[in-house]
Short mmCIF file of C-alpha atoms in Angstrom, two decimals:
data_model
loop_
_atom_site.label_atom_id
_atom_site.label_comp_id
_atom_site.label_asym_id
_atom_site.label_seq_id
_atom_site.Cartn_x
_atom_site.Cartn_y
_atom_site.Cartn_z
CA UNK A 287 1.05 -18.36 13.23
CA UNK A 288 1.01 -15.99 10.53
CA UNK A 289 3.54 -13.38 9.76
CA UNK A 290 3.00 -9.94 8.70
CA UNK A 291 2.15 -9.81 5.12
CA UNK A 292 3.02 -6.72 2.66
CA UNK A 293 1.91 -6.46 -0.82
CA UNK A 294 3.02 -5.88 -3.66
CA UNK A 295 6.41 -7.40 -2.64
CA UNK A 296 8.20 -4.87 -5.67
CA UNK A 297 6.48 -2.08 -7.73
CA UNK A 298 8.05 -0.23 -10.32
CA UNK A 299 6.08 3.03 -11.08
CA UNK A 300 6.84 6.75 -13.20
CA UNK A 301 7.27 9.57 -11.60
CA UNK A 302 3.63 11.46 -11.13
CA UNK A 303 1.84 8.01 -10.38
CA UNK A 304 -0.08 6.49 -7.62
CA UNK A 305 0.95 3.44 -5.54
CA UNK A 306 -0.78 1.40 -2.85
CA UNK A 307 0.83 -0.58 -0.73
CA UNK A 308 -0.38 -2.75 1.86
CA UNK A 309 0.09 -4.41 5.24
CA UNK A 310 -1.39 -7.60 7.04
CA UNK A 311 -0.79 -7.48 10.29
CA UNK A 312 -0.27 -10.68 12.80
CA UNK A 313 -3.72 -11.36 13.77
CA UNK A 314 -4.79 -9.65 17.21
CA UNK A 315 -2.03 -7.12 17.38
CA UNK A 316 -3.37 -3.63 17.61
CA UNK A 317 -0.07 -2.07 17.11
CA UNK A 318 0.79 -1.39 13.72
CA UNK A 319 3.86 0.60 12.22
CA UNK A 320 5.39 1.89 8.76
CA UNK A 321 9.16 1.88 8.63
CA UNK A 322 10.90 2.75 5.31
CA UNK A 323 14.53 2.32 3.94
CA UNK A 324 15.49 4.70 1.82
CA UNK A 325 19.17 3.51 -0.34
CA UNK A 326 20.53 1.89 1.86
CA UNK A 327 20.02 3.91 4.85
CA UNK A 328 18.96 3.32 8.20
CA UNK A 329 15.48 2.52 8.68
CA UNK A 330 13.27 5.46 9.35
CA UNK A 331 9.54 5.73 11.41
CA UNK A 332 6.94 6.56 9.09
CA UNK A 333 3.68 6.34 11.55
CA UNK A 334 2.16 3.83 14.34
CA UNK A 335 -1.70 3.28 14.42
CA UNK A 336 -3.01 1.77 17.21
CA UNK A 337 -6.45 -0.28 16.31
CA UNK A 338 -7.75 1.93 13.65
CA UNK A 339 -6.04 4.95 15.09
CA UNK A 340 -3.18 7.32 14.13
CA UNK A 341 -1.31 7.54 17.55
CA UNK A 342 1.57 9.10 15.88
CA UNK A 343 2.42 10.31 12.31
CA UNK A 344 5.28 12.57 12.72
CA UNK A 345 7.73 10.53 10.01
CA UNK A 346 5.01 11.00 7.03
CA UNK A 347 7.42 12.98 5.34
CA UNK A 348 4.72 15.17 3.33
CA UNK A 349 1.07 14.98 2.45
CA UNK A 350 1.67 13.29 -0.28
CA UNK A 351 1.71 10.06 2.04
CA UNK A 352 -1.46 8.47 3.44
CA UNK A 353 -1.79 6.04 5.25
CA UNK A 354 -5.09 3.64 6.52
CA UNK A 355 -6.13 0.91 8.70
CA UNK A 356 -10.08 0.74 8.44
CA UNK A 357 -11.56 -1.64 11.17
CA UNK A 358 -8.28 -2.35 12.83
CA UNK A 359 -6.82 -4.61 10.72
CA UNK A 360 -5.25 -3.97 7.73
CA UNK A 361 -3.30 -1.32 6.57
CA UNK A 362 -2.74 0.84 3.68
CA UNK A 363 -0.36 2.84 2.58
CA UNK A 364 -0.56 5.40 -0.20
CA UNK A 365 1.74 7.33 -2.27
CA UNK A 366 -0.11 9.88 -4.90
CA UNK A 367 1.87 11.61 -6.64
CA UNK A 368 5.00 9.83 -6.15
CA UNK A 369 8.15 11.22 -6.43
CA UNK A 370 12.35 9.67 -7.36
CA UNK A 371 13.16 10.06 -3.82
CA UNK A 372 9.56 8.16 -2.53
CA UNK A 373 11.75 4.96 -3.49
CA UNK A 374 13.30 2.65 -1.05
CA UNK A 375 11.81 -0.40 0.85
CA UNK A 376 8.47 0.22 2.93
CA UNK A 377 8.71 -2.20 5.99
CA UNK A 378 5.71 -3.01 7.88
CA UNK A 379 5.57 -4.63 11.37
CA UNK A 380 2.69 -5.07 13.87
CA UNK A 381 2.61 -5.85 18.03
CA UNK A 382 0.75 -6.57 20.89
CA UNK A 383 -0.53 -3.91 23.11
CA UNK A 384 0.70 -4.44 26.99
CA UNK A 385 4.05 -6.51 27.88
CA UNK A 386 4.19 -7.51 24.34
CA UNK A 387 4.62 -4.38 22.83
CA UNK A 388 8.18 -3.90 22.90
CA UNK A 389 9.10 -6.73 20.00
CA UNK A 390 8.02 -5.68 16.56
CA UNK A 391 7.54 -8.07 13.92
CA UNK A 392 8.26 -7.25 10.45
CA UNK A 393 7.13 -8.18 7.25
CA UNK A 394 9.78 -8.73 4.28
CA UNK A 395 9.33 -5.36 3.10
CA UNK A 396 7.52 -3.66 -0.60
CA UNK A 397 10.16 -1.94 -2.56
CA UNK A 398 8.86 0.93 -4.33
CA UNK A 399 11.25 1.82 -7.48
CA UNK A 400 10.02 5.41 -8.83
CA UNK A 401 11.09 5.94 -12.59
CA UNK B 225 16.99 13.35 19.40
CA UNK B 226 17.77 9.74 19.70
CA UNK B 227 20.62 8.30 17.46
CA UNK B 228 22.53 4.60 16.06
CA UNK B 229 25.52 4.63 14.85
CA UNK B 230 26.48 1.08 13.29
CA UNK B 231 30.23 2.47 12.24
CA UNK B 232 31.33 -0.99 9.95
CA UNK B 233 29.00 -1.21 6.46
CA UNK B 234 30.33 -4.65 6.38
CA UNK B 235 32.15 -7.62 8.61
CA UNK B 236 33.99 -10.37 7.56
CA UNK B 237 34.98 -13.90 9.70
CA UNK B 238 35.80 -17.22 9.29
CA UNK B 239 33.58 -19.54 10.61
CA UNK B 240 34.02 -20.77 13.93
CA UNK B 241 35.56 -17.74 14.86
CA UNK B 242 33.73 -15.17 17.21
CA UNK B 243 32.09 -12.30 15.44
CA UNK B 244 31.23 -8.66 16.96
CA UNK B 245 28.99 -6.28 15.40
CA UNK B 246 29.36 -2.64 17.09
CA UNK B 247 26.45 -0.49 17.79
CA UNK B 248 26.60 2.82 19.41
CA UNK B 249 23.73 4.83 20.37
CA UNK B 250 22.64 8.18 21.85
CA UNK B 251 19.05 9.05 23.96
CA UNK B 252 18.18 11.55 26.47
CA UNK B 253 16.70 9.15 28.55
CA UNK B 254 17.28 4.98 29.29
CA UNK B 255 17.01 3.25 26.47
CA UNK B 256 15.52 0.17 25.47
CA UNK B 257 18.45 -1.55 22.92
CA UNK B 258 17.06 -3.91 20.42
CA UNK B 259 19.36 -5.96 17.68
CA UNK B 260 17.58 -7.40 14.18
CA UNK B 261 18.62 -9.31 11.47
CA UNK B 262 17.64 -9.36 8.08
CA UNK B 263 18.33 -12.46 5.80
CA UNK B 264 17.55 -12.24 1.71
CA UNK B 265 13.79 -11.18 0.92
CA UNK B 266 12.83 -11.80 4.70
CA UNK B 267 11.44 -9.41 6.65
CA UNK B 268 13.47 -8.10 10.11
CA UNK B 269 13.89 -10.72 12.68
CA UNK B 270 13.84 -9.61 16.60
CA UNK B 271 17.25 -10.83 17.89
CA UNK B 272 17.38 -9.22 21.57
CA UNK B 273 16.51 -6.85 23.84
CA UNK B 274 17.72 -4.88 26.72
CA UNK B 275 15.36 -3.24 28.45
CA UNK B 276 17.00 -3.28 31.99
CA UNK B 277 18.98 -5.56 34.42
CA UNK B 278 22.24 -7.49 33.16
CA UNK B 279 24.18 -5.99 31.35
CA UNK B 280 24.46 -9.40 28.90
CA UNK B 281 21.66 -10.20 27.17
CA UNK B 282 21.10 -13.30 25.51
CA UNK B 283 19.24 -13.96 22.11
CA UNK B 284 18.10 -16.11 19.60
CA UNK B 285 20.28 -18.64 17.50
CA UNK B 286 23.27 -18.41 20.19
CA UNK B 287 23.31 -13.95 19.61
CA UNK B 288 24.22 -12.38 22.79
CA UNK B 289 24.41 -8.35 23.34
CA UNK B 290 26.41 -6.46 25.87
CA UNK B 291 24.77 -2.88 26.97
CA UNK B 292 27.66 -0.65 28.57
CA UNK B 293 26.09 2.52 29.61
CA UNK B 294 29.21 4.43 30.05
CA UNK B 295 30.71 4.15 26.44
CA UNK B 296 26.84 4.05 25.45
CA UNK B 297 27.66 0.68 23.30
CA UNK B 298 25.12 -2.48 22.69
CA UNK B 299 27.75 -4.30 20.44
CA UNK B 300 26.32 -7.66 19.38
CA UNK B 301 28.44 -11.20 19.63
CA UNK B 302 28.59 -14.87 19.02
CA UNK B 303 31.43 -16.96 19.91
CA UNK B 304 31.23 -19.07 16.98
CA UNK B 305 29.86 -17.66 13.76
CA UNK B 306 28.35 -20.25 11.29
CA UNK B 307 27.74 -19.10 7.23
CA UNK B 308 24.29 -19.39 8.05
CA UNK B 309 24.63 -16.05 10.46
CA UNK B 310 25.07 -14.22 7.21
CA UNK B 311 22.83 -11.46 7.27
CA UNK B 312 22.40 -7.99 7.50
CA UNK B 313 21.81 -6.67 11.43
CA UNK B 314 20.14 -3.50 12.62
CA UNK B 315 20.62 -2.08 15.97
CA UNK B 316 18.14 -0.07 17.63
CA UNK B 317 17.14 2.03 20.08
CA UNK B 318 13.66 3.51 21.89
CA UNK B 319 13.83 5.99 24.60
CA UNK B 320 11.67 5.03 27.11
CA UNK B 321 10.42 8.96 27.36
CA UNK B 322 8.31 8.39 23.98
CA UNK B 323 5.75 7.15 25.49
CA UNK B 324 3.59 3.73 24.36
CA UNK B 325 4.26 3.58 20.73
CA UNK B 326 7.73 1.69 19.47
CA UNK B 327 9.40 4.16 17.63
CA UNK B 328 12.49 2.76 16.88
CA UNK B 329 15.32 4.77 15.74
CA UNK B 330 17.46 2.38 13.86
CA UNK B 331 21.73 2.03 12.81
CA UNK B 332 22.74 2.13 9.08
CA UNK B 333 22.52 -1.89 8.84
CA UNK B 334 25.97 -4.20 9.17
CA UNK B 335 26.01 -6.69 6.42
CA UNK B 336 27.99 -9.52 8.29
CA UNK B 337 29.79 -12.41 5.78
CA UNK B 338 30.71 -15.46 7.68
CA UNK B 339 33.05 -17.57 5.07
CA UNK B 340 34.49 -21.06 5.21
#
């Protein structure tokens, strides 16, 4: 089976820019999260769509994050303009729904380095 | 708010000796305890769970977790640590009050160094 799949695996943009980064989820799990690590910090919630739906976004940290999953399946995950602190490792990881739900799996991570 | 508190940055042991990484944690309900590890350029790797029932959980690649609800602790062991276990490992926590989604609050990260 699969993993989850992120692209690009590093990006190395200037302040002001625009970055896309996205996420292929295990096929067949409608759960899909954003996690990033910010310098070596814990790992923080970013958002968790279910299917094609935002179920919760309350760790977008400003409007200058947006985030996508048309049809289910893939995700997106934009940053416009970004910003020094926007840098860190953007971790990806999908699920089952039901009895499955509980065990994330991750992908290996983008790192986003903002000049 | 839920918390993890993974108080060493770094552990060091010899291999073949047993190896404990501490996790401490904080919810205001029952929590679901999760442990991952992250080796070089790999994404996070599900360890263990607890969820409920015995207190000892067992895991993947020998891992084992004990959840003490009194001293609010989900320290992670293995009695005999191979170079290969070196990694960096996450603890985690949900509280079961959020509701369907996995938000996972997660520790700092332990970078554990197993040496010959």
């Amino acid at each position: 089976e699969a993993g989850v799949t992120q692209f690009p695996s590093h990006s190395v943009i200037e302040k002001g820019q625009t970055v896309t980064l996205r996420c292929d989820p295990i096929s067949g799990h409608d759960n899909l999260y954003w996690y990033r690590r910010v310098m070596g910090k814990e790992i923080k919630f970013l958002l968790h769509f279910v299917k094609e739906s935002k179920q919760d976004e309350s760790g977008m940290p400003n409007n200058r994050f947006l985030a996508e999953r048309t049809g289910g399946t893939y995700s997106t995950l934009k940053v416009q303009p970004a910003e020094l602190e926007d840098s860190g490792v953007y971790f990806c990881a999908s699920s089952l729904l039901g009895p499955g739900a509980n065990v994330l799996t991750f992908g290996a991570g983008s790192r986003l380095t903002v000049l | 708010a839920q918390s993890v508190a993974q108080p060493e940055d770094q552990v060091n042991v010899a291999e073949g000796n047993p190896l404990t990484v501490k996790c401490t944690y904080s919810v205001s309900g029952n929590p679901y305890l999760f442990w991952y590890v992250q080796y070089p350029n790999r994404g996070l790797q599900f360890l263990l769970k607890y969820i409920t029932g015995d207190n000892l959980v067992k895991g993947s690649y020998g891992f084992e977790a004990e959840f003490n609800k009194s001293q609010t602790s989900f320290h992670l062991k293995k009695p005999s640590a191979l170079v290969s276990d070196s990694a960096l490992y996450f603890c985690a926590v949900r509280d079961t009050f959020t509701g369907g989604g996995n938000k996972l609050t997660f520790g700092t990260g332990t970078q554990l160094k197993v040496e010959l």
